[in-house]
Short mmCIF file of C-alpha atoms in Angstrom, two decimals:
data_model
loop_
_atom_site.label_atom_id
_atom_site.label_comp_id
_atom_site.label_asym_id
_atom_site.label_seq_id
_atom_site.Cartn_x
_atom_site.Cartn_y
_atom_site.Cartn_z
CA UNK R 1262 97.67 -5.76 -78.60
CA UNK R 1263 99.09 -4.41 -81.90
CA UNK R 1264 100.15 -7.44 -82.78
CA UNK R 1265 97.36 -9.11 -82.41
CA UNK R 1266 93.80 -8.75 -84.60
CA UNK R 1267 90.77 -7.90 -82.73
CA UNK R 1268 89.33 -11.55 -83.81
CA UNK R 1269 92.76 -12.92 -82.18
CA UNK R 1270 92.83 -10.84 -79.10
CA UNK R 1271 89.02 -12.05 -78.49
CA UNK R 1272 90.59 -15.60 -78.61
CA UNK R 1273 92.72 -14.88 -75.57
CA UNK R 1274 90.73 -12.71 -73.79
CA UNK R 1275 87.47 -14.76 -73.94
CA UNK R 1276 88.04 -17.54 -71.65
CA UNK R 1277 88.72 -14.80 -69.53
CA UNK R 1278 85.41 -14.18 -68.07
CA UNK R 1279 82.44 -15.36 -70.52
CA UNK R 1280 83.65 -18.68 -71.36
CA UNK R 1281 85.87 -19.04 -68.60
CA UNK R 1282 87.09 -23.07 -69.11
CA UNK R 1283 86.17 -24.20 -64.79
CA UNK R 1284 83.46 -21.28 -63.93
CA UNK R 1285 81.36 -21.78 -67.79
CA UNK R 1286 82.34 -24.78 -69.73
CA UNK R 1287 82.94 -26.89 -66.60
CA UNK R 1288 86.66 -28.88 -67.75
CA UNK R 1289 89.17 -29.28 -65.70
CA UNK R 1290 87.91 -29.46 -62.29
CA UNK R 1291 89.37 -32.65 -61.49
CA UNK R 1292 92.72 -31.22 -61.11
CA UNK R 1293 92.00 -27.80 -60.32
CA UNK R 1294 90.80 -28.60 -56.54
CA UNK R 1295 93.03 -30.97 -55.30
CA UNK R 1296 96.20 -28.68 -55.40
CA UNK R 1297 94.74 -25.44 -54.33
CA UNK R 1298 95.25 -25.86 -50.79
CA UNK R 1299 98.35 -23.34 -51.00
CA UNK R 1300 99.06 -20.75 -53.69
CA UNK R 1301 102.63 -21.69 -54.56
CA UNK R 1302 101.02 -25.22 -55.48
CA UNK R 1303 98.35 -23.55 -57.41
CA UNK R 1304 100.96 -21.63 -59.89
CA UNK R 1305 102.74 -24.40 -60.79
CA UNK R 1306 99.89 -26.19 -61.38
CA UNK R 1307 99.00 -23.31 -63.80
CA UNK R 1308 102.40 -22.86 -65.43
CA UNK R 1309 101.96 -27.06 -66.01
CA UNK R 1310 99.41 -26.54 -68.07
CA UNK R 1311 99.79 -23.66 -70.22
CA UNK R 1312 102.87 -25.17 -71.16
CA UNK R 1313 101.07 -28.22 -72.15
CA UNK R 1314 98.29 -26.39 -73.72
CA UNK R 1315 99.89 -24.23 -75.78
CA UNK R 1316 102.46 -27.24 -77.10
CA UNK R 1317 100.08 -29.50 -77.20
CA UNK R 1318 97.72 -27.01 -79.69
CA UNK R 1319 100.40 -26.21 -81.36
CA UNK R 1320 101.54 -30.18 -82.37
CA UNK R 1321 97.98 -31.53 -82.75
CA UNK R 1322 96.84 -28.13 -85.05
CA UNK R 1323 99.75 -29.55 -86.80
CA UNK R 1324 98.95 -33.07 -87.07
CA UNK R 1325 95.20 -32.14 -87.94
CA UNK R 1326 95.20 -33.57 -91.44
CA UNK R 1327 97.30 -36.34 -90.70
CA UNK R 1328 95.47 -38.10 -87.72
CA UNK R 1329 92.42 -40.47 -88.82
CA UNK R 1330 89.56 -39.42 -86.75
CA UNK R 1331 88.79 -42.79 -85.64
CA UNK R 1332 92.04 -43.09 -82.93
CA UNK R 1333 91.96 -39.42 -82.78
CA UNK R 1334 91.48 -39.38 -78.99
CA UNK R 1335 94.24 -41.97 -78.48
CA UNK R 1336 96.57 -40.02 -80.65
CA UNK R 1337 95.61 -36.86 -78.39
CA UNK R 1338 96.32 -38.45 -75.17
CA UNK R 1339 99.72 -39.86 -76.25
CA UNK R 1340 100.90 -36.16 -77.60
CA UNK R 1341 99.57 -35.00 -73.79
CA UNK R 1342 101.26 -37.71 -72.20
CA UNK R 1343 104.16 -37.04 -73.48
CA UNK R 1344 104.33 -33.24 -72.56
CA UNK R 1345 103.29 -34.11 -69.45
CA UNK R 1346 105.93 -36.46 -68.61
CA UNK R 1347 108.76 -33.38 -69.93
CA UNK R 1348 106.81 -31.58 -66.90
CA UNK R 1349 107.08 -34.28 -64.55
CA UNK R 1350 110.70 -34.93 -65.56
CA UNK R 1351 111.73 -30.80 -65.07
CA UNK R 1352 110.05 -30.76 -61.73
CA UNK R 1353 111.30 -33.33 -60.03
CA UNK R 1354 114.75 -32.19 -61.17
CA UNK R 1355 114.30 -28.71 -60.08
CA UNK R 1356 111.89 -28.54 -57.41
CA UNK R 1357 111.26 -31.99 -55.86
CA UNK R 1358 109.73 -30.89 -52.15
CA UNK R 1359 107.02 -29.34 -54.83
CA UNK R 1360 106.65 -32.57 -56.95
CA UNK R 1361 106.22 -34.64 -54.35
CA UNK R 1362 102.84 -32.13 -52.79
CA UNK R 1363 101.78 -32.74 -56.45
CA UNK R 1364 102.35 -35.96 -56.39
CA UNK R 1365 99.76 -37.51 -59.05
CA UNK R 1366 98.21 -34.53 -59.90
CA UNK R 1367 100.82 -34.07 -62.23
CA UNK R 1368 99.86 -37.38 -64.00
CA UNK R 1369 96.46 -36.08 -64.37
CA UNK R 1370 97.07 -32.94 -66.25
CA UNK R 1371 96.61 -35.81 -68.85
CA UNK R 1372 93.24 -36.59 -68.64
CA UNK R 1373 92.34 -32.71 -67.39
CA UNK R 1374 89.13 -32.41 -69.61
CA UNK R 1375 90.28 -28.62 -70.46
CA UNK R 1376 93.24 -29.49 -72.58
CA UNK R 1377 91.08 -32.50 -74.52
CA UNK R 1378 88.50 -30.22 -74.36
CA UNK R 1379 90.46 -27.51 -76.77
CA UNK R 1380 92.53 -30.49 -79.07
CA UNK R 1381 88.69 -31.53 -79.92
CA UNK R 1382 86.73 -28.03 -80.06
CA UNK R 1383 89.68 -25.68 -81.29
CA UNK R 1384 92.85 -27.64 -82.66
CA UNK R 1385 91.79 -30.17 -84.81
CA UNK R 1386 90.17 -27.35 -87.13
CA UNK R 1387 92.25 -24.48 -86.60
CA UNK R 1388 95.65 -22.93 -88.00
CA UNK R 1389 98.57 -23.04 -85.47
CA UNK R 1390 98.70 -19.62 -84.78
CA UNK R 1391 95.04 -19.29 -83.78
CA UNK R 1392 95.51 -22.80 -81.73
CA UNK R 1393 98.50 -21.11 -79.80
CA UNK R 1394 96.48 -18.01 -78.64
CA UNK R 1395 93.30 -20.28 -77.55
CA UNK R 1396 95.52 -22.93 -75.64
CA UNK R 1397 97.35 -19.96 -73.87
CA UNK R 1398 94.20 -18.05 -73.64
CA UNK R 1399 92.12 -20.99 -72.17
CA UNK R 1400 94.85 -22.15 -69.77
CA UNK R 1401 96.04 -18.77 -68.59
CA UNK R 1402 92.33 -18.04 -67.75
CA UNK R 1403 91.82 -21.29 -65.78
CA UNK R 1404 95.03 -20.39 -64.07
CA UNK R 1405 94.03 -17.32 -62.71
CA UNK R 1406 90.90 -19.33 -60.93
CA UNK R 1407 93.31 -21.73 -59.54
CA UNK R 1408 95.12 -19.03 -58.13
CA UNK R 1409 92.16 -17.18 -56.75
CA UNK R 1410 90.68 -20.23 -54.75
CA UNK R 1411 94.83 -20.63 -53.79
CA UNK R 1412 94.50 -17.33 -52.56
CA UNK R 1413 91.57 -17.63 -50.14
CA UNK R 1414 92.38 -20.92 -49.44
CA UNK R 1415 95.84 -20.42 -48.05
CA UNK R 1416 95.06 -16.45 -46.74
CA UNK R 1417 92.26 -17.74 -44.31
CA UNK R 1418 93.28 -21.08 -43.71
CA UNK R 1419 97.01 -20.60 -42.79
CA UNK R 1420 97.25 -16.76 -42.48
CA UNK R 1421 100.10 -16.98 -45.58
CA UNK R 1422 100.77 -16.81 -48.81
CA UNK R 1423 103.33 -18.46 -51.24
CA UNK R 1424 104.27 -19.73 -47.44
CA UNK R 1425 105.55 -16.51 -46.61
CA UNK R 1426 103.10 -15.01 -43.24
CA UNK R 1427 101.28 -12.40 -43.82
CA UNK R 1428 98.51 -12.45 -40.62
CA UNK R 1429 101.43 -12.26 -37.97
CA UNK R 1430 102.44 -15.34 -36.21
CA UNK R 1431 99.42 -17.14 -34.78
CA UNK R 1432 101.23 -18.47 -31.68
CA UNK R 1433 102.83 -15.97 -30.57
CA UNK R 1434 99.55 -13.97 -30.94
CA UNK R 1435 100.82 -10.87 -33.30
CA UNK R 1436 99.56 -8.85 -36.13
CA UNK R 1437 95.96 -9.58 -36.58
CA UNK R 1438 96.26 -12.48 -34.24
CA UNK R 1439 95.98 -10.03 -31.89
CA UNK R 1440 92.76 -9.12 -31.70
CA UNK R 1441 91.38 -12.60 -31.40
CA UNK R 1442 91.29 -13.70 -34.78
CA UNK R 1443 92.31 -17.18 -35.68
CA UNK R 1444 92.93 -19.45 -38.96
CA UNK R 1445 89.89 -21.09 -40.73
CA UNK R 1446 91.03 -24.75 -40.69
CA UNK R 1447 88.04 -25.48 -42.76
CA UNK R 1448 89.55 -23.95 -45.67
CA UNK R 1449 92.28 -26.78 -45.72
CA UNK R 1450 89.99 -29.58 -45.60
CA UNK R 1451 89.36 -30.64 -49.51
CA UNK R 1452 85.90 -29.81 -49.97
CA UNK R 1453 86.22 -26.61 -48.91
CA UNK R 1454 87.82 -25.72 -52.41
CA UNK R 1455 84.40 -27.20 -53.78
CA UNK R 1456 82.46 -24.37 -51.90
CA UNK R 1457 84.95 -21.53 -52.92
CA UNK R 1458 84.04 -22.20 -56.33
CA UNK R 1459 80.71 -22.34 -55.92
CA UNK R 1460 80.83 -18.93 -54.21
CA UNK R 1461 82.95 -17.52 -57.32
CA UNK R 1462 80.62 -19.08 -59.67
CA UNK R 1463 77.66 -17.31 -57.61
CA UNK R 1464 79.50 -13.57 -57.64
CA UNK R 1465 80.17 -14.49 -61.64
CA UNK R 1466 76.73 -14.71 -62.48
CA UNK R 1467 75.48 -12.86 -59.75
CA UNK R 1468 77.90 -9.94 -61.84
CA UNK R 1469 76.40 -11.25 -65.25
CA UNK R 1470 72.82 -12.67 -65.29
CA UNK R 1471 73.25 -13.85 -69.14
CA UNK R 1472 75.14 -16.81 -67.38
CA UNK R 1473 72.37 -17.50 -65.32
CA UNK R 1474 70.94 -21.54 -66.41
CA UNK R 1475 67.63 -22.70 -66.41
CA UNK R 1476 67.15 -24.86 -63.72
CA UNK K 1152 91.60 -61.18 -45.32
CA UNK K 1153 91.70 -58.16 -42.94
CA UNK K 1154 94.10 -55.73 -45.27
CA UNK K 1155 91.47 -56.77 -47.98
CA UNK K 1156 88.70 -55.53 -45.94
CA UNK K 1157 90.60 -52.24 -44.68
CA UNK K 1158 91.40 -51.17 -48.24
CA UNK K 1159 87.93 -52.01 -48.96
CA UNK K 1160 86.22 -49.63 -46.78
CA UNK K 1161 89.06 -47.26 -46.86
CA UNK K 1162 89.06 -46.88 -50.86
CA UNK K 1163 85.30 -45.94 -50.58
CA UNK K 1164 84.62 -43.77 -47.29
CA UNK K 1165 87.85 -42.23 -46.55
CA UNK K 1166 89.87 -41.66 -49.73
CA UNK K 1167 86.47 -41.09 -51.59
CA UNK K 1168 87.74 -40.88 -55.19
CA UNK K 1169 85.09 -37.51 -55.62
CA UNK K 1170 85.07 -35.93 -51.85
CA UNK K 1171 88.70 -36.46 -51.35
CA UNK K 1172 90.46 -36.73 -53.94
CA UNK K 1173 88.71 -34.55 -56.99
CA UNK K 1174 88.58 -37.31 -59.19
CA UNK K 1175 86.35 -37.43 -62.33
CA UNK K 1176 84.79 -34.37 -61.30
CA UNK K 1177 84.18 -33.62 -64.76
CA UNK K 1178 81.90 -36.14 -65.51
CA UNK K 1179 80.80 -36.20 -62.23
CA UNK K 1180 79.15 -32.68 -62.83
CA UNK K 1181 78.28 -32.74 -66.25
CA UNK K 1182 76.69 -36.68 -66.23
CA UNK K 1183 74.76 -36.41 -62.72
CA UNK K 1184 71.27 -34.61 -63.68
CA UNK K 1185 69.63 -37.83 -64.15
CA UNK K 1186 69.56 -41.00 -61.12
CA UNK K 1187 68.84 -43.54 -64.35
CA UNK K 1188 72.49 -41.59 -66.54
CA UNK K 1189 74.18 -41.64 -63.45
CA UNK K 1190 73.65 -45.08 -62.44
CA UNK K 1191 75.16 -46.07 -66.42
CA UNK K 1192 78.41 -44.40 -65.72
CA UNK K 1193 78.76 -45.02 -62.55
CA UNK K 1194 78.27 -48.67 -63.47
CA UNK K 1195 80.75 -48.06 -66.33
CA UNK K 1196 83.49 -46.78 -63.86
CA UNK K 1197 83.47 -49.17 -61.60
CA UNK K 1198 83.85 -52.31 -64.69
CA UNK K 1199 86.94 -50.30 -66.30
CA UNK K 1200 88.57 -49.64 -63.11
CA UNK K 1201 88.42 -53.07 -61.91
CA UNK K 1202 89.55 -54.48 -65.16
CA UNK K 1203 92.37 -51.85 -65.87
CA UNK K 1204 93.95 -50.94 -62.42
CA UNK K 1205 94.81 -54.69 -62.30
CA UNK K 1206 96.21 -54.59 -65.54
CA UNK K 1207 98.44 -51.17 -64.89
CA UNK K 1208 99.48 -53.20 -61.67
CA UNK K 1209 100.96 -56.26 -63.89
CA UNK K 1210 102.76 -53.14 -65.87
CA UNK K 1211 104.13 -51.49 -63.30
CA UNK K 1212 105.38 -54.65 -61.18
CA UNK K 1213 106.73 -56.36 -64.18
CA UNK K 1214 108.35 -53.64 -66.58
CA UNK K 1215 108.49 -50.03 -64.99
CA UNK K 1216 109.14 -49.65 -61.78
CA UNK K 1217 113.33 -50.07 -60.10
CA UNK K 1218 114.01 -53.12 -60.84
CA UNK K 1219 111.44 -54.78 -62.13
CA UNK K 1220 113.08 -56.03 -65.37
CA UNK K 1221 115.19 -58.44 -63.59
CA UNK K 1222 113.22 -61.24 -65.15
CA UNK K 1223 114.86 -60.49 -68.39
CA UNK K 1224 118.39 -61.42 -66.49
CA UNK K 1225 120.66 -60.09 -63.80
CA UNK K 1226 121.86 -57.20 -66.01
CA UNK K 1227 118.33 -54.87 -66.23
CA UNK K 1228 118.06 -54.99 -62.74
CA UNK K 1229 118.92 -51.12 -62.79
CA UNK K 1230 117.09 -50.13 -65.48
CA UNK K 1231 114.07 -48.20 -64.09
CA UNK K 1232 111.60 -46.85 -66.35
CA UNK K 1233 108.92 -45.40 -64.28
CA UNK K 1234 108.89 -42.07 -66.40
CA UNK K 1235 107.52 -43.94 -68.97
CA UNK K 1236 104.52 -44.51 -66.71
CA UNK K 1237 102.04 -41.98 -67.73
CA UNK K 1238 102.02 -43.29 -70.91
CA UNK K 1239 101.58 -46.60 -70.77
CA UNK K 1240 98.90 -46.25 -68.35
CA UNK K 1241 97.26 -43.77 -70.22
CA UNK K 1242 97.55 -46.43 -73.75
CA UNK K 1243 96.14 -49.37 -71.49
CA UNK K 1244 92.91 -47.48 -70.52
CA UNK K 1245 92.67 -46.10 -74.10
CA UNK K 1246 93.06 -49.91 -75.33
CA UNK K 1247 90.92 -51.23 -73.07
CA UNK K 1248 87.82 -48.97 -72.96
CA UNK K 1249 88.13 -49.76 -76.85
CA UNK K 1250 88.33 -53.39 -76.27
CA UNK K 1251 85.78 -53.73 -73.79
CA UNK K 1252 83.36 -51.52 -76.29
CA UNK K 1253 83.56 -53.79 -79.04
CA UNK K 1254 83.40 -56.65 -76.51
CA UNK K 1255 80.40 -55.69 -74.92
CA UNK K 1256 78.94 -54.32 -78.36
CA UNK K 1257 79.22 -57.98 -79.50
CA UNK K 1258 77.83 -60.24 -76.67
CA UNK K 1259 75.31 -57.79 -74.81
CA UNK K 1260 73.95 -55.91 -77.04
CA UNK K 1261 71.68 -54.33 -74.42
CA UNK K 1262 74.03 -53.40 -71.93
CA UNK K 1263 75.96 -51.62 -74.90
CA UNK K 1264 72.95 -49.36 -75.26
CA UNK K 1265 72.51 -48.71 -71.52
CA UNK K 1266 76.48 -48.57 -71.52
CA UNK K 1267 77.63 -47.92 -74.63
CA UNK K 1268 77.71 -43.90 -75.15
CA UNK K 1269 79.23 -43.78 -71.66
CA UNK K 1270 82.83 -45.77 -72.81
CA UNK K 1271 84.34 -43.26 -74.75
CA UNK K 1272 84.18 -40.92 -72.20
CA UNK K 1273 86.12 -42.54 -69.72
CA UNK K 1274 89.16 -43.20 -70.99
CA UNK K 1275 89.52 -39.45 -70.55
CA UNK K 1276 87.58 -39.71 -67.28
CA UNK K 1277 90.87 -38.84 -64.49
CA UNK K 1278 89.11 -41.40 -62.02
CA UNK K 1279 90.56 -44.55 -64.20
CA UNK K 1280 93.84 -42.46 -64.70
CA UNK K 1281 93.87 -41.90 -61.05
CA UNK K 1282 92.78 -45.03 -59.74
CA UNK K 1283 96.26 -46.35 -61.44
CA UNK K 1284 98.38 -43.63 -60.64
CA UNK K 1285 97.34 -43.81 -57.01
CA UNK K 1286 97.61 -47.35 -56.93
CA UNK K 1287 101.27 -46.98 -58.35
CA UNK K 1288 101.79 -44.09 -55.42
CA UNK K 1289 100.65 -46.01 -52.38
CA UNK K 1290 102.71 -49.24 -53.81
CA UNK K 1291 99.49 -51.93 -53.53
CA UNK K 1292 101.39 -54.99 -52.51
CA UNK K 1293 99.61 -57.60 -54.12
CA UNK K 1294 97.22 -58.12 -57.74
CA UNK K 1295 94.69 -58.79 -55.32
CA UNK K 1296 95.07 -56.15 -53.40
CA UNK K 1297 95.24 -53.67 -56.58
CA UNK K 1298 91.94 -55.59 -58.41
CA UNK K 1299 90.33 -54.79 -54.63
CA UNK K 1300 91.37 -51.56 -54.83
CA UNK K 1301 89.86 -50.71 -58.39
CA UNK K 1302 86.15 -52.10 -57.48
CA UNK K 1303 86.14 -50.29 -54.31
CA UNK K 1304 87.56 -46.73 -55.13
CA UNK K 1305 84.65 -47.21 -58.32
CA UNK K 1306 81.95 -48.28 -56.05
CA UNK K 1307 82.63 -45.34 -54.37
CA UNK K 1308 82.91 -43.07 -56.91
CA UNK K 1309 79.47 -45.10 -57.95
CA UNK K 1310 78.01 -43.75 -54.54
CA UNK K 1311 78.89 -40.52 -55.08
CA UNK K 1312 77.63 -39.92 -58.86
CA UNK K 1313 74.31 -41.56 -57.64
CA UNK K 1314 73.91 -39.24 -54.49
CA UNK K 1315 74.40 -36.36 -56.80
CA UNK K 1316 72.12 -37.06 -58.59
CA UNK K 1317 69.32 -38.19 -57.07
CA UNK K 1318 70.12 -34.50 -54.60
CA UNK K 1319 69.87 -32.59 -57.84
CA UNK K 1320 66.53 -34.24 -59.44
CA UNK K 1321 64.94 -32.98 -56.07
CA UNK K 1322 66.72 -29.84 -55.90
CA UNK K 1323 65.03 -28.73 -58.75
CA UNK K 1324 61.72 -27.92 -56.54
CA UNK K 1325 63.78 -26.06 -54.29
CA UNK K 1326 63.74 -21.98 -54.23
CA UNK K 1327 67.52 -21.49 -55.08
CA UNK K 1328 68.99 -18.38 -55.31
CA UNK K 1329 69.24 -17.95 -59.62
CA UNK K 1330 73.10 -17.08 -59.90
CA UNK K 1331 73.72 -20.30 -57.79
CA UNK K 1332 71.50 -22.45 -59.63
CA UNK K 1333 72.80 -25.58 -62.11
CA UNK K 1334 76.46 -25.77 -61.31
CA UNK K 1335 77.34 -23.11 -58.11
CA UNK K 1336 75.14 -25.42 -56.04
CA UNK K 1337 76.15 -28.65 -57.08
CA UNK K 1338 79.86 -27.60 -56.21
CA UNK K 1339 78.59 -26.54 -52.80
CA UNK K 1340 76.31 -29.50 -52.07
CA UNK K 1341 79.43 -31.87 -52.99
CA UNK K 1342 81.31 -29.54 -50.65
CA UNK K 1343 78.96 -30.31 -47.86
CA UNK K 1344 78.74 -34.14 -48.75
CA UNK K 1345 82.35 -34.29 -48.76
CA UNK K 1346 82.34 -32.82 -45.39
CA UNK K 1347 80.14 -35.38 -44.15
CA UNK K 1348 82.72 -38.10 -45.84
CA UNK K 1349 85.48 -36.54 -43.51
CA UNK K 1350 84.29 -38.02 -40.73
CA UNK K 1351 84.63 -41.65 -42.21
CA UNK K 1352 88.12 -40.40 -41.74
CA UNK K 1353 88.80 -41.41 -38.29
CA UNK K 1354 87.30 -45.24 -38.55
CA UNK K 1355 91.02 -46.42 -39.78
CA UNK K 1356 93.30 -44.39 -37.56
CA UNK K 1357 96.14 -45.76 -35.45
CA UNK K 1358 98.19 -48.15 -37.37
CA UNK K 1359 99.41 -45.76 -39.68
CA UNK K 1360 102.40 -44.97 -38.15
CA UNK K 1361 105.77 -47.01 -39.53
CA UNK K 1362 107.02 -49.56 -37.52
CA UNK K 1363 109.98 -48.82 -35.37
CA UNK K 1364 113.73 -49.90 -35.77
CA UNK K 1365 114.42 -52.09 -33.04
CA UNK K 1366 118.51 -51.73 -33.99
CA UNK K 1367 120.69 -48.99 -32.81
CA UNK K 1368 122.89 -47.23 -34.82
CA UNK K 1369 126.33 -47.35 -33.81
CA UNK K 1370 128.19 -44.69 -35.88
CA UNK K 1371 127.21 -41.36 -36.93
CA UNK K 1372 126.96 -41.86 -40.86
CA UNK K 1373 124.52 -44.46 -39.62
CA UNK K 1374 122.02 -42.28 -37.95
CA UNK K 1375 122.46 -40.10 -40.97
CA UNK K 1376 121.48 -42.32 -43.04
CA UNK K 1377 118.52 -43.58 -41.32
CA UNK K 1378 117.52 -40.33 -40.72
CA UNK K 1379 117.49 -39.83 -44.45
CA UNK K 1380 115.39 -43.36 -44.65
CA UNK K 1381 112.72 -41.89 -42.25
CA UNK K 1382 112.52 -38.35 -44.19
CA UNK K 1383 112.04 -40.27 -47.62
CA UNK K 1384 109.32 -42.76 -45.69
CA UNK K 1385 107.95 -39.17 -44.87
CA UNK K 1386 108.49 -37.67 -47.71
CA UNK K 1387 106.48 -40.54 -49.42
CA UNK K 1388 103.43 -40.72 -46.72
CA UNK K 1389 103.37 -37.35 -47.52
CA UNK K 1390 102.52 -37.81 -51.36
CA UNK K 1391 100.55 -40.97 -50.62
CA UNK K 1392 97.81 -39.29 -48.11
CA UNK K 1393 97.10 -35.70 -49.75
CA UNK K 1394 94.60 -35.41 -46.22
CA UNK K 1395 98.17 -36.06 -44.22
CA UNK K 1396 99.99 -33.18 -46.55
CA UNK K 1397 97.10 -30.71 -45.59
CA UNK K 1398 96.45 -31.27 -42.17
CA UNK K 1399 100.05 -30.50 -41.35
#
């Protein structure tokens, strides 16, 4: 991290655990769970929106002077809208099985709380260089807790991962199939992404009692 | 009068906009510590999603979708501008949540203050986004059907907000572990609720299934082709029903 000043690096590397955007700040659930059900899902879902985070920073940390803060929020969801439809367009030109498992989802990176979230907190009164690293920071760290609850989701509930087996086949009873064990088909079911995030919310503060609220 | 009823109970036990389909979850967590704030936003939800899924329905029908500018004269009818949906979906909610703030602001000046700090929140809320998107996914027939299927998919995002809360104002006397407290608990309680909301799942079942094609094909490009129909009527069940996508 040459490159980058210690007060810069903390902008990336922040989200990553203390002020993580789903575990801490609570944004961007409403899109996070839905897709999870397999990892490969998961990633795109991630790539979406660091791409639209970090553009999106960039253009509205640009525009910060010019917007009136009256229609602010409407000018922020039309610059989101618009990246998102660039990512709609580009996957359903170049992977359109994977598109259509999104299938809305996609639409509602628009109104995922995270990225309005960081226009409002971090954009609107920061330089574009600073805006790039927290949009890439935030997103890249909300990314990696998709892919975690992909992980367990898809690992106990269809023995795979990115599709690919990694259990042994469960028909033909091999690999770990073997010795009696079978898939979890609770983990498929939607709200069983609900209760893997409360358990890594649990192990985060479990790990750091600072986090711990005040009930 | 039947398909109005279906949608109806289907829209608010089985396709639960909260326990099946993660919408407005942000709100949903962060506005659900209080029955009394719940009850406001819930109330809120279910008014602009009644007034703008309709509204995104007119859109859709009439300017975005294959075919629909064909009122303008036989030479749009292959102009299809559904990419251009997001946006304009997204700009009606903005517009209206604005419109129906000063609108209520003027006339009722006491719902506005029950109301009234709830509105700007939702136009970023992805239940009203979703309630339109959906709506443009699963190809509501009718404006009935699609003001039908606003109210109902709020009311039961309504019922969902309001259990929440009214679990977590008692929860508060209960010994939970501290690292689960606040938020780990209120994912897993909704976890458990929406388990319970899974078994709504089998009161519609059976007439799901696309009717069959009483002709038979006679040459091979034929079959091929209507073996392409049936994949896309797949493919598209598939991104209708997330439950169908993850059960298989």
């Amino acid at each position: 991290m040459a490159l980058l000043s210690k007060k810069d690096a903390n902008l990336i590397l922040d989200p990553l655990a203390d002020n993580n955007p789903i575990t801490i700040q609570v944004l961007g659930i409403c899109s996070a769970l839905a897709i999870t059900a397999e990892l490969k899902a998961s990633l795109v879902m991630s790539i979406s929106v660091i791409f639209v985070m970090g553009v999106g920073n960039v253009v509205i940390s640009l525009l910060r002077n010019v917007i009136p803060s009256k229609i602010r929020i409407i000018a922020q969801l039309i610059v989101v809208a618009t990246l998102v439809i660039v990512v709609d367009q580009v996957l359903k030109a170049f992977a359109y099985e994977l598109s259509k498992t999104l299938s809305v989802f996609v639409g509602l990176i628009i109104t995922n709380c995270i990225i309005m979230g960081r226009f409002e907190a971090f954009a609107l009164g920061n330089g574009v260089w600073r805006s790039i690293l927290d949009g890439i920071g935030n997103a890249l760290w909300y990314g990696v807790i998709l892919e975690k609850i992909g992980l367990f989701r898809e690992l106990f509930g269809s023995g795979t991962l990115f599709g690919i087996p990694v259990l042994g086949d469960p028909i033909a009873k091999t690999g770990l199939y073997a010795t009696g064990y079978e898939n979890n088909g609770f983990m498929i079911i939607p709200p069983a992404a609900l209760i893997v995030v409360g358990i890594i919310i649990w192990v985060q503060r479990s790990r750091n009692r600072a986090l711990i609220e005040e009930a | 009068m039947l398909e109005h009823l279906e949608l109806f109970f289907k829209s608010i036990f089985i396709d639960n906009m909260v326990f099946a389909v993660f919408l407005g979850m942000c709100s949903y967590l962060a506005v659900s510590k209080k029955v009394s704030t719940a009850v406001g936003l819930g109330a809120a939800v279910i008014f602009v999603l009644a007034v703008t899924v309709p509204l995104n329905w007119l859109l859709d029908q009439y300017l975005l979708r294959e075919g629909a500018l064909v009122w303008l004269g036989p030479e749009y009818a292959d102009y299809n501008l559904s990419f251009l949906s997001f946006i304009l979906f997204i700009a009606t909610i903005a517009t209206m949540v604005q419109l129906v703030e000063i609108v209520v602001e003027k006339f009722s000046p006491s719902l506005y203050n029950s109301l009234g700090i709830f509105l700007p929140l939702i136009a970023v809320n992805c239940a009203i986004l979703g309630g339109s998107l959906f709506m443009q996914a699963r190809e509501i027939p009718s404006l009935g059907l699609a003001l039908n299927y606003g109210v109902s998919s709020g009311i039961g995002w309504f019922l969902a907000i309001l259990a929440i809360a009214a679990i977590r104002e008692k929860i508060r006397y209960s010994n939970v572990p501290p690292p689960l407290r606040g938020l780990g608990i209120t994912f897993i309680i909704t976890g458990l609720m929406g388990i319970g909301f899974q078994s709504f799942g089998g009161m519609l079942t059976g007439d799901n299934e696309p009717p069959e094609d009483e002709q038979t094909p006679t040459t091979v490009k034929q079959v091929e082709e209507k073996e392409l129909i049936n994949k896309e009527i797949e493919d598209e069940e598939k991104a209708v029903s997330y439950n169908e996508v993850i059960k298989e």
